[in-house]
Amino acid sequence: MTSRVVIVGSSVGGVRTAQSLRSEGYDGDIVLVGEETALPYDKPPLSKALLAGNSDAAAVTLLTEEDAG
């Protein structure tokens, strides 16, 4: 039987949980469930630095396409 973990929430907590599972050796499927259509991003900096023009989208992105698999 294939093992799968489903994490509800794709913000910092969800992403860090998935990363911790991998770093501890979990090799099953990990599914992040969130309502955004983009890769997970760090929301507080988005609402502050990015919208103020002091940052760019790459600075608040939590995962890359490669990380997301």
GROMACS .gro file of C-alpha atoms in nm:
model
   69
    1MET     CA    1   0.000   0.000   0.000
    2THR     CA    2   0.128   0.346  -0.090
    3SER     CA    3   0.163   0.589   0.197
    4ARG     CA    4   0.031   0.944   0.153
    5VAL     CA    5   0.019   1.247   0.381
    6VAL     CA    6  -0.233   1.523   0.311
    7ILE     CA    7  -0.154   1.862   0.464
    8VAL     CA    8  -0.444   2.108   0.473
    9GLY     CA    9  -0.301   2.456   0.432
   10SER     CA   10  -0.025   2.559   0.194
   11SER     CA   11   0.114   2.851   0.392
   12VAL     CA   12   0.443   2.852   0.584
   13GLY     CA   13   0.323   2.590   0.835
   14GLY     CA   14   0.209   2.346   0.568
   15VAL     CA   15   0.523   2.386   0.357
   16ARG     CA   16   0.753   2.350   0.658
   17THR     CA   17   0.565   2.037   0.766
   18ALA     CA   18   0.616   1.883   0.421
   19GLN     CA   19   0.984   1.980   0.424
   20SER     CA   20   1.029   1.829   0.771
   21LEU     CA   21   0.870   1.503   0.659
   22ARG     CA   22   1.116   1.482   0.369
   23SER     CA   23   1.418   1.574   0.581
   24GLU     CA   24   1.323   1.301   0.830
   25GLY     CA   25   1.317   1.044   0.551
   26TYR     CA   26   0.948   1.017   0.458
   27ASP     CA   27   0.938   0.907   0.093
   28GLY     CA   28   0.563   0.869   0.035
   29ASP     CA   29   0.335   1.115  -0.141
   30ILE     CA   30   0.281   1.454   0.022
   31VAL     CA   31  -0.020   1.658  -0.089
   32LEU     CA   32  -0.059   2.023   0.013
   33VAL     CA   33  -0.418   2.145  -0.008
   34GLY     CA   34  -0.476   2.518  -0.040
   35GLU     CA   35  -0.707   2.749  -0.229
   36GLU     CA   36  -0.436   2.939  -0.418
   37THR     CA   37  -0.358   2.845  -0.778
   38ALA     CA   38   0.006   2.956  -0.751
   39LEU     CA   39   0.289   2.784  -0.567
   40PRO     CA   40   0.287   2.846  -0.190
   41TYR     CA   41   0.406   3.192  -0.087
   42ASP     CA   42   0.475   3.372   0.240
   43LYS     CA   43   0.168   3.589   0.299
   44PRO     CA   44   0.286   3.854   0.553
   45PRO     CA   45   0.571   3.980   0.330
   46LEU     CA   46   0.333   3.976   0.033
   47SER     CA   47   0.097   4.212   0.208
   48LYS     CA   48   0.378   4.444   0.317
   49ALA     CA   49   0.703   4.460   0.120
   50LEU     CA   50   0.582   4.328  -0.216
   51LEU     CA   51   0.275   4.548  -0.240
   52ALA     CA   52   0.481   4.849  -0.126
   53GLY     CA   53   0.722   4.782  -0.412
   54ASN     CA   54   1.014   4.695  -0.180
   55SER     CA   55   1.039   4.328  -0.283
   56ASP     CA   56   0.963   4.091  -0.569
   57ALA     CA   57   0.757   3.773  -0.598
   58ALA     CA   58   1.064   3.548  -0.576
   59ALA     CA   59   1.135   3.683  -0.227
   60VAL     CA   60   0.801   3.558  -0.091
   61THR     CA   61   0.777   3.227  -0.280
   62LEU     CA   62   0.813   2.927  -0.046
   63LEU     CA   63   0.860   2.657  -0.313
   64THR     CA   64   0.991   2.648  -0.668
   65GLU     CA   65   0.834   2.445  -0.949
   66GLU     CA   66   1.115   2.192  -0.897
   67ASP     CA   67   1.040   2.167  -0.522
   68ALA     CA   68   0.671   2.114  -0.592
   69GLY     CA   69   0.755   1.817  -0.814
   0.00000   0.00000   0.00000
